[in-house]
Coordinates of C-alpha atoms in Angstrom, one line a residue:
Chain A
M40 CA 29.4 -23.2 -9.9
L41 CA 32.2 -25.6 -9.0
G42 CA 34.7 -22.9 -9.7
R43 CA 33.0 -20.4 -7.4
L44 CA 32.8 -23.1 -4.7
R45 CA 36.5 -23.6 -5.0
T46 CA 37.5 -19.9 -4.9
R47 CA 35.1 -19.3 -2.0
Y48 CA 35.6 -22.2 0.3
F49 CA 38.7 -24.1 -0.8
R50 CA 41.1 -21.3 -1.8
N51 CA 44.0 -22.5 0.4
I52 CA 44.7 -25.3 2.9
W53 CA 43.2 -23.4 5.8
D54 CA 40.0 -22.6 4.0
A55 CA 39.8 -26.1 2.8
T56 CA 40.2 -27.5 6.3
V57 CA 37.7 -25.2 7.9
S58 CA 35.2 -25.9 5.1
T59 CA 35.7 -29.7 5.3
V60 CA 35.3 -29.7 9.1
C61 CA 32.1 -27.7 8.9
V62 CA 30.6 -29.7 6.2
L63 CA 31.4 -32.9 8.1
A64 CA 29.9 -31.6 11.3
I65 CA 26.7 -30.4 9.6
A66 CA 26.4 -33.7 7.7
Y67 CA 26.9 -35.6 11.0
L68 CA 24.2 -33.7 12.8
A69 CA 21.8 -33.9 9.8
I70 CA 22.3 -37.7 9.6
R71 CA 21.9 -38.1 13.4
F72 CA 18.7 -36.1 13.3
F73 CA 17.4 -38.0 10.3
E74 CA 18.1 -41.3 12.1
W75 CA 16.4 -40.1 15.3
A76 CA 13.4 -38.4 13.6
I77 CA 12.7 -40.7 10.7
L78 CA 14.6 -44.0 10.7
D79 CA 14.2 -44.8 14.4
G80 CA 11.0 -42.7 14.9
V81 CA 7.9 -44.3 16.3
W82 CA 4.6 -43.3 14.9
Q83 CA 2.2 -45.6 16.7
A84 CA 2.2 -46.2 20.4
K85 CA 0.0 -45.8 23.4
S86 CA 2.5 -44.0 25.6
A87 CA 6.1 -42.7 25.6
S88 CA 7.3 -45.8 27.4
E89 CA 5.8 -48.0 24.7
C90 CA 7.7 -45.8 22.1
A91 CA 11.0 -46.4 24.0
S92 CA 10.4 -50.2 24.0
R93 CA 9.9 -50.2 20.3
D94 CA 12.8 -48.1 19.0
T95 CA 15.4 -45.6 20.1
G96 CA 14.2 -42.6 18.0
A97 CA 11.6 -39.8 18.3
C98 CA 8.3 -40.7 19.8
W99 CA 6.0 -39.0 17.2
A100 CA 3.1 -41.1 18.5
V101 CA 2.4 -38.3 20.9
L102 CA 1.1 -36.2 18.0
P103 CA -1.8 -38.3 16.8
A104 CA -2.7 -38.8 20.5
R105 CA -2.4 -35.2 21.5
W106 CA -2.8 -32.9 18.5
R107 CA -6.3 -31.8 19.4
L108 CA -5.0 -30.5 22.7
L109 CA -2.3 -28.6 21.0
L110 CA -4.7 -27.0 18.5
F111 CA -7.7 -26.4 20.7
G112 CA -6.6 -26.6 24.3
L113 CA -9.4 -27.4 26.8
Y114 CA -12.2 -26.5 24.4
P115 CA -15.0 -29.1 24.7
Y116 CA -14.0 -32.0 22.5
E117 CA -17.2 -32.4 20.5
Q118 CA -17.3 -28.7 19.8
Q119 CA -13.8 -28.4 18.4
W120 CA -15.0 -27.8 14.9
R121 CA -15.8 -24.3 16.1
P122 CA -12.2 -23.2 16.9
A123 CA -11.1 -25.1 13.8
L124 CA -13.4 -23.1 11.6
G125 CA -12.7 -19.9 13.4
S126 CA -8.9 -20.3 13.0
L127 CA -9.4 -21.0 9.3
V128 CA -11.4 -17.8 9.0
L129 CA -8.6 -15.8 10.7
L130 CA -6.0 -17.5 8.5
L131 CA -8.1 -16.7 5.4
A132 CA -8.3 -13.1 6.4
A133 CA -4.5 -13.0 6.8
V134 CA -4.0 -14.5 3.3
L135 CA -6.5 -12.0 1.8
T136 CA -4.7 -9.2 3.5
C137 CA -1.7 -10.0 1.2
I138 CA -3.8 -9.2 -1.9
P139 CA -3.4 -5.5 -3.0
W140 CA -7.2 -5.3 -3.7
F141 CA -7.7 -5.2 0.0
W142 CA -5.2 -2.4 0.6
K143 CA -7.9 0.2 1.1
L144 CA -8.8 1.3 4.5
S145 CA -12.5 0.5 4.1
R146 CA -11.9 -3.0 2.7
I147 CA -9.3 -4.0 5.3
V148 CA -11.4 -2.7 8.2
V149 CA -14.5 -4.7 6.9
L150 CA -12.4 -7.8 6.3
W151 CA -10.8 -7.9 9.7
L152 CA -13.8 -6.8 11.7
T153 CA -16.0 -9.4 10.1
S154 CA -13.5 -12.3 10.5
F155 CA -12.7 -11.2 14.0
L156 CA -16.3 -11.0 15.0
A157 CA -17.0 -14.4 13.3
F158 CA -14.2 -16.0 15.3
V159 CA -15.5 -14.6 18.6
L160 CA -19.1 -15.6 17.9
L161 CA -18.1 -19.1 16.9
M162 CA -15.9 -19.5 19.9
R163 CA -18.3 -18.0 22.5
G164 CA -21.4 -19.6 21.1
G165 CA -24.7 -18.8 22.8
I166 CA -26.3 -17.9 19.4
L167 CA -27.5 -19.9 16.5
G168 CA -27.9 -22.9 18.8
L169 CA -24.2 -23.1 19.6
P170 CA -23.8 -24.0 23.2
P171 CA -21.8 -21.2 25.0
V172 CA -18.2 -21.9 25.8
S173 CA -16.4 -19.9 28.5
T174 CA -13.3 -18.0 27.4
E175 CA -11.4 -19.9 30.1
N176 CA -11.8 -23.0 28.0
W177 CA -10.4 -21.4 24.8
G178 CA -7.0 -22.7 24.1
G179 CA -4.3 -24.1 21.9
L180 CA -3.3 -22.7 18.6
A181 CA -6.8 -21.2 18.2
L182 CA -6.2 -19.1 21.3
T183 CA -2.8 -18.0 20.1
L184 CA -4.3 -16.9 16.8
F185 CA -7.1 -15.1 18.6
L186 CA -4.6 -13.2 20.8
F187 CA -2.5 -12.2 17.8
A188 CA -5.5 -11.2 15.7
S189 CA -6.9 -9.1 18.5
L190 CA -3.5 -7.5 19.0
M191 CA -3.5 -6.4 15.4
V192 CA -7.2 -5.4 15.3
L193 CA -7.1 -3.4 18.5
G194 CA -3.5 -2.6 18.9
M195 CA -2.8 -1.1 15.5
P196 CA -5.7 1.4 15.5
L197 CA -4.8 2.3 19.1
A198 CA -1.2 2.9 18.1
T199 CA -2.3 5.0 15.2
L200 CA -4.5 7.2 17.4
L201 CA -1.9 7.5 20.1
A202 CA 0.7 8.5 17.6
L203 CA -1.6 11.1 15.9
A204 CA -2.5 12.5 19.3
R205 CA 1.0 12.7 20.5
Q206 CA 2.3 14.3 17.3
W207 CA -0.5 16.8 16.5
G208 CA -3.0 16.8 19.4
P209 CA -3.6 19.8 21.6
R210 CA -1.1 20.3 24.4
W211 CA -3.1 18.6 27.2
L212 CA -3.7 15.5 24.9
R213 CA 0.0 15.3 23.9
I214 CA 1.0 15.4 27.6
G215 CA -1.6 12.8 28.6
V216 CA -0.8 10.4 25.8
G217 CA 2.9 10.8 26.4
L218 CA 2.3 9.9 30.1
F219 CA 0.2 6.9 29.1
I220 CA 2.9 5.6 26.7
D221 CA 5.7 6.1 29.1
L222 CA 3.8 4.4 31.9
V223 CA 2.8 1.4 29.8
R224 CA 6.3 1.0 28.4
A225 CA 7.8 1.2 31.9
V226 CA 5.9 -1.9 33.0
P227 CA 6.8 -5.4 31.9
L228 CA 4.2 -7.3 29.9
I229 CA 3.9 -9.9 32.7
A230 CA 2.9 -7.3 35.2
I231 CA 0.3 -5.9 32.8
M232 CA -1.2 -9.3 32.4
F233 CA -1.3 -9.9 36.1
G234 CA -2.8 -6.5 36.6
A235 CA -5.4 -7.1 34.0
S236 CA -6.4 -10.5 35.3
L237 CA -6.1 -10.0 39.1
I238 CA -6.0 -6.3 40.1
V239 CA -8.6 -4.8 37.7
P240 CA -11.5 -7.0 39.2
L241 CA -10.5 -5.8 42.7
I242 CA -10.8 -2.2 41.7
L243 CA -13.7 -2.2 39.3
P244 CA -17.2 -3.5 40.1
G245 CA -18.0 -6.9 38.6
W246 CA -20.3 -5.7 35.8
L247 CA -17.5 -3.3 34.6
S248 CA -14.5 -5.6 34.8
G249 CA -15.8 -8.0 32.2
D250 CA -14.3 -11.2 31.1
K251 CA -10.8 -12.1 32.2
L252 CA -9.5 -13.0 28.7
F253 CA -10.9 -9.8 27.2
R254 CA -9.2 -7.8 30.0
I255 CA -6.0 -9.4 29.2
V256 CA -6.5 -8.8 25.5
L257 CA -7.1 -5.1 26.2
G258 CA -4.0 -4.9 28.4
F259 CA -1.9 -6.6 25.8
A260 CA -3.2 -4.3 23.1
A261 CA -2.4 -1.3 25.2
F262 CA 1.2 -2.6 25.7
F263 CA 1.6 -3.3 22.0
G264 CA -0.1 0.0 21.1
A265 CA 2.3 2.0 23.2
Y266 CA 5.4 0.6 21.5
Q267 CA 3.9 0.7 18.0
A268 CA 2.7 4.3 18.6
E269 CA 6.2 5.5 19.1
L270 CA 7.3 3.8 15.9
L271 CA 4.6 5.5 14.0
R272 CA 5.4 8.8 15.5
G273 CA 8.9 8.5 14.2
G274 CA 7.3 7.8 10.8
F275 CA 5.1 10.9 11.0
Q276 CA 8.2 13.0 11.8
A277 CA 9.9 11.7 8.7
I278 CA 7.2 13.1 6.4
D279 CA 8.0 16.4 4.9
K280 CA 5.8 19.2 6.4
G281 CA 5.3 20.5 2.9
Q282 CA 2.9 17.7 2.1
I283 CA 0.7 18.9 4.9
E284 CA 0.7 22.4 3.5
A285 CA -0.1 21.1 0.1
A286 CA -3.0 19.1 1.5
K287 CA -4.3 22.1 3.4
S288 CA -4.0 24.3 0.3
L289 CA -6.2 21.8 -1.5
G290 CA -8.8 22.4 1.1
M291 CA -8.4 19.1 2.9
R292 CA -9.3 18.8 6.6
A293 CA -6.8 17.5 9.1
W294 CA -8.6 14.1 9.5
Q295 CA -8.7 13.8 5.7
Y296 CA -5.0 14.3 5.1
Q297 CA -4.1 12.3 8.2
L298 CA -6.1 9.3 6.8
T299 CA -5.0 9.5 3.2
I300 CA -1.5 11.0 3.3
L301 CA 0.2 10.8 6.7
I302 CA -1.0 7.4 8.1
P303 CA -0.2 5.4 4.9
Q304 CA 3.2 6.9 4.6
A305 CA 4.0 6.5 8.3
F306 CA 3.3 2.7 7.9
R307 CA 5.4 2.5 4.8
I308 CA 8.3 4.3 6.4
T309 CA 8.2 2.1 9.6
M310 CA 7.4 -1.2 7.8
P311 CA 10.5 -3.0 8.9
Q312 CA 10.1 -2.1 12.5
T313 CA 6.3 -2.7 12.4
V314 CA 6.9 -6.2 11.1
N315 CA 9.4 -6.6 13.9
Q316 CA 6.8 -5.5 16.5
A317 CA 4.2 -7.9 15.0
V318 CA 6.6 -10.9 15.1
A319 CA 7.5 -10.0 18.7
G320 CA 3.9 -9.6 19.6
F321 CA 3.1 -13.0 18.1
K322 CA 5.6 -14.7 20.3
D323 CA 4.6 -12.6 23.3
T324 CA 1.1 -14.2 23.2
S325 CA 2.7 -17.1 25.0
Y326 CA 2.8 -15.0 28.2
V327 CA -0.9 -15.7 28.8
A328 CA 0.1 -19.1 30.0
I329 CA 1.3 -17.3 33.2
V330 CA -2.2 -16.0 34.0
G331 CA -3.8 -19.4 33.5
F332 CA -4.7 -19.6 29.8
F333 CA -3.8 -22.6 27.6
D334 CA -2.4 -21.1 24.5
L335 CA -0.2 -23.2 22.2
T336 CA 2.8 -23.2 24.6
A337 CA 0.8 -24.0 27.7
S338 CA -1.2 -26.6 25.8
A339 CA 2.1 -28.2 24.9
S340 CA 3.1 -28.6 28.5
A341 CA -0.5 -29.8 29.3
A342 CA -0.1 -32.4 26.6
L343 CA 2.9 -33.7 28.4
G344 CA 1.2 -33.4 31.8
T345 CA -0.2 -36.9 31.8
G346 CA 2.3 -39.5 32.8
D347 CA 1.9 -41.3 29.5
W348 CA 3.7 -38.8 27.4
A349 CA 5.9 -36.9 29.8
L350 CA 9.0 -38.3 28.2
A351 CA 8.1 -37.0 24.7
F352 CA 8.7 -33.4 25.6
V353 CA 11.4 -32.9 23.0
E354 CA 9.1 -34.0 20.2
V355 CA 6.2 -31.8 21.3
Y356 CA 8.3 -28.7 21.8
I357 CA 10.0 -29.3 18.4
V358 CA 6.5 -29.3 16.8
V359 CA 5.4 -26.2 18.8
G360 CA 8.6 -24.4 17.9
L361 CA 8.0 -25.3 14.3
V362 CA 4.5 -23.9 14.4
Y363 CA 5.8 -20.6 15.9
F364 CA 8.5 -20.5 13.3
V365 CA 6.1 -21.0 10.4
F366 CA 3.9 -18.1 11.6
A367 CA 6.7 -15.8 12.5
Y368 CA 8.6 -16.5 9.3
S369 CA 5.5 -16.0 7.2
L370 CA 5.1 -12.6 8.9
S371 CA 8.7 -11.7 8.0
R372 CA 8.2 -12.7 4.4
Y373 CA 5.0 -10.8 4.2
G374 CA 6.8 -7.7 5.5
A375 CA 9.6 -8.2 2.9
F376 CA 6.9 -8.6 0.2
L377 CA 5.2 -5.3 1.3
E378 CA 8.5 -3.5 1.3
R379 CA 9.4 -4.7 -2.2
K380 CA 5.9 -3.8 -3.4
M381 CA 6.1 -0.3 -2.1
A382 CA 9.7 0.3 -3.3
S383 CA 8.6 -0.4 -6.8
G384 CA 6.5 2.8 -6.9
H385 CA 7.4 5.0 -4.0
R386 CA 11.0 6.0 -3.7
R387 CA 11.8 8.7 -1.3
Chain B
M293 CA -21.3 23.5 -1.0
S294 CA -19.9 26.9 -2.1
H295 CA -23.1 28.2 -3.5
S296 CA -23.7 30.7 -0.7
N297 CA -20.4 32.4 -1.1
E298 CA -20.6 32.3 -4.8
Q299 CA -23.5 34.6 -4.5
V300 CA -21.6 36.9 -2.2
G301 CA -18.4 36.7 -4.2
S302 CA -18.0 35.7 -7.8
T303 CA -21.3 36.9 -9.1
N304 CA -20.1 40.4 -8.5
E305 CA -17.3 41.0 -11.0
R306 CA -16.1 44.1 -9.1
T307 CA -15.4 42.2 -5.8
P308 CA -11.6 42.0 -5.6
A309 CA -10.1 38.6 -5.7
V310 CA -7.9 39.5 -2.8
H311 CA -8.1 42.5 -0.6
M312 CA -5.5 43.1 2.2
E313 CA -5.8 46.0 4.5
S314 CA -3.0 47.1 6.9
V315 CA -2.0 43.5 7.5
H316 CA 0.7 42.9 10.1
K317 CA 2.5 39.7 11.1
W318 CA 5.2 38.9 13.5
F319 CA 7.4 35.8 14.0
G320 CA 8.3 36.3 17.6
D321 CA 9.8 39.8 17.7
F322 CA 10.4 39.9 14.0
N323 CA 7.9 42.0 12.2
V324 CA 7.7 40.0 9.0
L325 CA 4.8 41.8 7.4
R326 CA 4.3 45.6 8.1
D327 CA 1.2 47.4 7.1
I328 CA 0.5 45.5 3.8
N329 CA -2.2 47.1 1.7
L330 CA -2.9 45.2 -1.5
T331 CA -6.0 44.8 -3.7
V332 CA -5.9 42.2 -6.5
A333 CA -8.7 42.4 -9.1
K334 CA -10.2 39.3 -10.7
G335 CA -8.1 38.1 -13.6
E336 CA -5.1 40.2 -12.5
R337 CA -1.6 38.8 -12.5
I338 CA 0.8 40.0 -9.9
V339 CA 4.5 39.2 -9.6
I340 CA 6.0 39.7 -6.2
C341 CA 9.8 40.0 -5.9
G342 CA 12.3 41.1 -3.3
P343 CA 15.4 39.9 -1.4
S344 CA 15.1 36.7 0.7
G345 CA 13.5 37.3 4.1
S346 CA 11.5 40.3 2.7
G347 CA 8.2 38.6 3.6
K348 CA 7.0 37.8 0.1
S349 CA 6.3 34.1 0.7
T350 CA 4.7 34.9 4.0
L351 CA 2.4 37.4 2.3
I352 CA 1.0 34.9 -0.2
R353 CA 0.8 32.2 2.5
C354 CA -1.4 34.5 4.5
I355 CA -3.9 34.5 1.6
N356 CA -4.8 30.8 2.1
R357 CA -4.1 30.9 5.8
L358 CA -1.0 28.7 5.8
E359 CA 0.2 31.6 7.9
E360 CA -2.1 33.6 10.2
H361 CA -2.0 37.4 10.1
E362 CA -2.1 39.1 13.4
Q363 CA -3.5 42.5 12.5
G364 CA -5.5 44.0 9.7
R365 CA -8.0 42.4 7.3
I366 CA -7.7 39.9 4.5
V367 CA -10.7 39.3 2.3
V368 CA -10.5 36.6 -0.4
D369 CA -13.2 36.7 -3.0
G370 CA -15.6 38.3 -0.6
I371 CA -14.8 36.0 2.4
E372 CA -13.0 37.5 5.2
L373 CA -10.3 35.3 6.8
T374 CA -10.8 34.9 10.5
S375 CA -9.9 32.0 12.8
E376 CA -13.3 30.5 11.9
L377 CA -12.5 27.1 10.4
K378 CA -15.5 27.1 8.0
R379 CA -14.2 30.3 6.3
I380 CA -10.7 29.0 6.1
D381 CA -12.0 25.9 4.3
E382 CA -14.1 28.0 1.9
V383 CA -11.1 30.2 1.1
R384 CA -8.8 27.2 0.6
R385 CA -11.3 25.7 -1.9
E386 CA -11.1 28.9 -3.9
V387 CA -7.3 29.3 -3.8
G388 CA -4.8 26.9 -5.3
M389 CA -1.1 26.9 -4.4
V390 CA 2.1 25.7 -6.0
F391 CA 5.2 25.3 -3.9
Q392 CA 8.9 25.6 -4.5
Q393 CA 9.4 22.0 -3.5
F394 CA 6.4 20.7 -5.5
N395 CA 5.1 18.8 -2.4
L396 CA 3.5 16.0 -4.3
F397 CA 2.4 13.0 -2.3
P398 CA 5.1 10.4 -2.9
H399 CA 3.0 7.3 -2.1
L400 CA 0.3 8.1 -4.7
T401 CA 0.5 8.0 -8.5
I402 CA 0.3 11.2 -10.5
L403 CA -3.3 10.5 -11.2
E404 CA -4.1 9.8 -7.5
N405 CA -2.3 13.0 -6.5
C406 CA -4.7 14.9 -8.8
T407 CA -7.9 13.0 -7.8
L408 CA -7.4 12.9 -4.0
A409 CA -8.7 16.4 -3.1
P410 CA -11.6 16.4 -5.6
T411 CA -12.9 13.1 -4.2
W412 CA -12.5 14.0 -0.5
V413 CA -13.2 17.7 -0.6
R414 CA -15.5 18.1 -3.5
K415 CA -17.1 14.7 -3.0
M416 CA -16.7 13.9 -6.7
S417 CA -17.2 10.3 -8.0
S418 CA -13.9 8.6 -8.9
K419 CA -14.9 8.6 -12.5
E420 CA -15.6 12.4 -12.5
A421 CA -12.4 13.1 -10.6
R422 CA -10.4 10.9 -13.0
D423 CA -11.7 12.6 -16.1
L424 CA -11.0 16.0 -14.5
A425 CA -7.5 15.0 -13.6
M426 CA -6.8 13.6 -17.1
H427 CA -8.1 16.9 -18.6
Y428 CA -5.7 19.0 -16.5
L429 CA -2.8 16.6 -16.9
A430 CA -3.3 17.0 -20.7
K431 CA -3.3 20.7 -20.2
V432 CA 0.1 20.6 -18.5
K433 CA 1.2 18.2 -21.2
I434 CA 1.9 15.0 -19.2
P435 CA -1.1 12.8 -19.5
E436 CA 1.1 9.8 -20.4
Q437 CA 2.7 10.0 -16.9
A438 CA -0.6 9.5 -15.0
E439 CA 0.2 6.0 -13.7
K440 CA 3.8 6.8 -12.6
Y441 CA 4.9 7.9 -9.1
P442 CA 6.3 11.4 -8.4
S443 CA 9.8 10.1 -7.9
Q444 CA 9.9 8.7 -11.5
L445 CA 9.4 12.2 -12.9
S446 CA 11.8 15.1 -13.5
G447 CA 11.5 18.2 -11.4
G448 CA 9.8 20.2 -14.2
Q449 CA 7.3 17.4 -14.7
Q450 CA 6.6 17.2 -11.0
Q451 CA 6.0 20.9 -10.8
R452 CA 3.6 20.7 -13.7
V453 CA 1.8 17.9 -11.9
A454 CA 1.6 20.1 -8.9
I455 CA -0.1 22.8 -11.0
A456 CA -2.5 20.3 -12.5
R457 CA -3.3 19.0 -9.0
S458 CA -4.2 22.5 -7.9
L459 CA -6.3 23.1 -11.0
C460 CA -8.4 20.0 -10.3
M461 CA -10.0 21.9 -7.4
N462 CA -11.1 24.6 -9.9
P463 CA -9.5 27.5 -8.0
K464 CA -10.4 31.1 -8.8
I465 CA -7.0 32.3 -7.6
M466 CA -3.6 30.6 -7.9
L467 CA -0.6 31.3 -5.6
F468 CA 2.9 30.4 -6.8
D469 CA 5.7 30.4 -4.2
E470 CA 8.9 30.5 -6.1
P471 CA 7.7 27.7 -8.4
T472 CA 10.9 27.5 -10.5
S473 CA 13.6 28.1 -7.8
A474 CA 14.2 24.4 -7.1
L475 CA 14.4 23.4 -10.8
D476 CA 17.4 22.7 -12.9
P477 CA 17.8 25.5 -15.5
E478 CA 16.7 23.5 -18.5
M479 CA 13.3 22.8 -16.8
V480 CA 12.4 26.3 -15.9
K481 CA 10.9 27.1 -19.3
E482 CA 8.4 24.2 -19.3
V483 CA 7.0 25.3 -16.0
L484 CA 6.9 29.0 -17.0
D485 CA 5.1 28.1 -20.2
T486 CA 2.4 26.3 -18.2
M487 CA 2.0 29.3 -16.0
I488 CA 1.8 31.6 -19.1
S489 CA -1.0 29.5 -20.6
L490 CA -2.8 29.7 -17.3
A491 CA -2.5 33.4 -17.4
E492 CA -3.8 33.5 -20.9
D493 CA -6.9 31.6 -19.7
G494 CA -7.6 34.6 -17.4
M495 CA -6.6 33.0 -14.0
T496 CA -6.0 35.4 -11.1
M497 CA -2.4 34.8 -10.2
L498 CA 0.0 35.9 -7.4
C499 CA 3.5 34.7 -8.2
V500 CA 6.5 35.1 -5.9
T501 CA 9.3 34.7 -8.5
H502 CA 12.6 36.1 -9.7
E503 CA 11.9 35.2 -13.3
M504 CA 11.8 38.8 -14.6
G505 CA 11.2 37.6 -18.2
F506 CA 8.0 36.0 -16.9
A507 CA 7.1 39.2 -15.1
R508 CA 7.6 41.3 -18.2
Q509 CA 5.5 39.0 -20.3
V510 CA 2.6 38.1 -18.0
A511 CA 2.3 40.5 -15.0
N512 CA -0.2 43.3 -14.8
R513 CA 1.7 44.6 -11.8
V514 CA 5.1 43.9 -10.3
I515 CA 5.4 44.4 -6.5
F516 CA 8.8 44.8 -4.8
M517 CA 9.0 44.0 -1.1
D518 CA 11.7 44.6 1.4
S519 CA 11.8 44.1 5.2
G520 CA 8.1 43.2 5.3
Q521 CA 6.9 46.2 3.4
I522 CA 5.6 46.8 -0.1
V523 CA 8.2 49.2 -1.3
E524 CA 7.1 49.7 -4.9
A525 CA 4.3 48.5 -7.1
N526 CA 4.0 49.3 -10.8
S527 CA 3.4 48.0 -14.3
P528 CA 6.2 45.8 -15.5
E529 CA 7.3 48.4 -18.1
E530 CA 7.6 51.2 -15.6
F531 CA 9.0 48.9 -12.9
F532 CA 11.9 47.8 -15.0
R533 CA 12.5 51.1 -16.9
N534 CA 12.0 53.6 -14.1
P535 CA 12.4 52.0 -10.7
R536 CA 11.8 54.8 -8.2
H537 CA 13.0 53.5 -4.9
E538 CA 16.7 53.1 -4.3
R539 CA 16.2 49.6 -2.7
T540 CA 14.4 48.6 -5.9
I541 CA 17.2 49.9 -8.0
A542 CA 19.8 48.0 -5.9
F543 CA 17.8 44.8 -6.1
L544 CA 17.2 45.0 -9.8
S545 CA 20.9 45.7 -10.5
Q546 CA 21.7 42.5 -8.5
I547 CA 19.3 40.1 -10.3
L548 CA 19.5 41.5 -13.8
H549 CA 23.3 41.5 -13.8

């Protein structure tokens, strides 16, 4: 260990100098951060200015005062157990998805549809004596999780259908789907969100245009689906045509071998890029702030909005960044786990 | 499911397994099959040989409609092949096929490769399908590999799995498209032995192959094709001893060294 350290970082005077300087710089920054965050941090105060009067460090007191806003946004305070429970259901579904027992189409579909439905019913209310809550009041981390879950639940099947249609559909469908994908990809996500929230209700009659949040979710899913569809199409093209012939010769119909042979392999082949898309999609959920929803990011700025805590913005954004990091990093690790799991059996 | 055509087809022992009547096919301008007339009786074993590009693979691929013929009639076990999807499905359930490149499904285990079609197409329970698959994996002598993935097996083993996978659908006719051409020499025999034991069980077989030893031992008839035509068809003894056509003679002198 020591020997390796020496040959790697202290082989000669230059290496030793650079290594020493770097180590000192890192140590300095770490100590300063530790001082600021822990030693001089303030955990109890009524406002940011009170923090400043107590000590020079981080004003963590903003968290106990504002955490409900970060987690649940503008959702009615006394009803916030509903987004809490709903988010737990979604997180539980995500954890269960990691268990190989659920890696069967029927099981994964049932798992996600029920947890997604449970979340929406809990949040909307209007049944089982739950007072209805308008989607405009959904917010915080709960809204971010909802957006991401709907992106997966709607966007992934959409992407699969688009890719299948573009790869093997009849000519008119291939052209239509190609046009749709190119159009959606040519427009920035922000424009799609503005279109979904502002332009669609101008064009469609009221009863057809539906809820603003659900319009945005659909637009977002279409955007995600268009990109993901092209990834999957690449995956389809990488599968040897001989497998299709073998499936046909066994008497399988097109939908049967697409479901059991082509789609699973396309997802395996494109797993690294698919995880990439999912992580990007997770972070893109913060765009809904622009069309007036209080997701995690927007709730953070709302938490600072009152004069009391405006100075604690560094602390709040550190925490928000950490939350995004935890989710995005978990997604990457999950992707890496899937790849390892598949590589153990399936080598191409 | 296939009861109706069983009454039309297999109950009558004299219905030919395959009947082809003036079949033509073109790839663009290229006339890949010209006026093919061929009748294969039930239980008959046919070996088809010929130079590359002679249309022999296309011929057997027309029998399960992986290729579409453009003229003439193809009747498989009493079912005429048309563009009607229902008939194509019926024929494909009767006809098994083994490919040069094995074409196993790489993301499924050996066992799953064998149970997939029986569960989806024959609607078997997973227990039934599993028992059936293990029966045929034992027949091709690799039951111990059932839980492995195709990439973990040798080429010869993979090809035997491919044969077992076809047999799990209980086909009446088996098509072999150069089943040993992609194999290392030391693995050819294990695959041929499997095919021989299949022949001994009375399976109707059409094999595109250049394994002339196999042809001598197993075939009832050897067919020589060139430029999309059947040039010569004869019993193996006559075919090898007295080839009549000069193109047959030239071909045999090339492959028999």
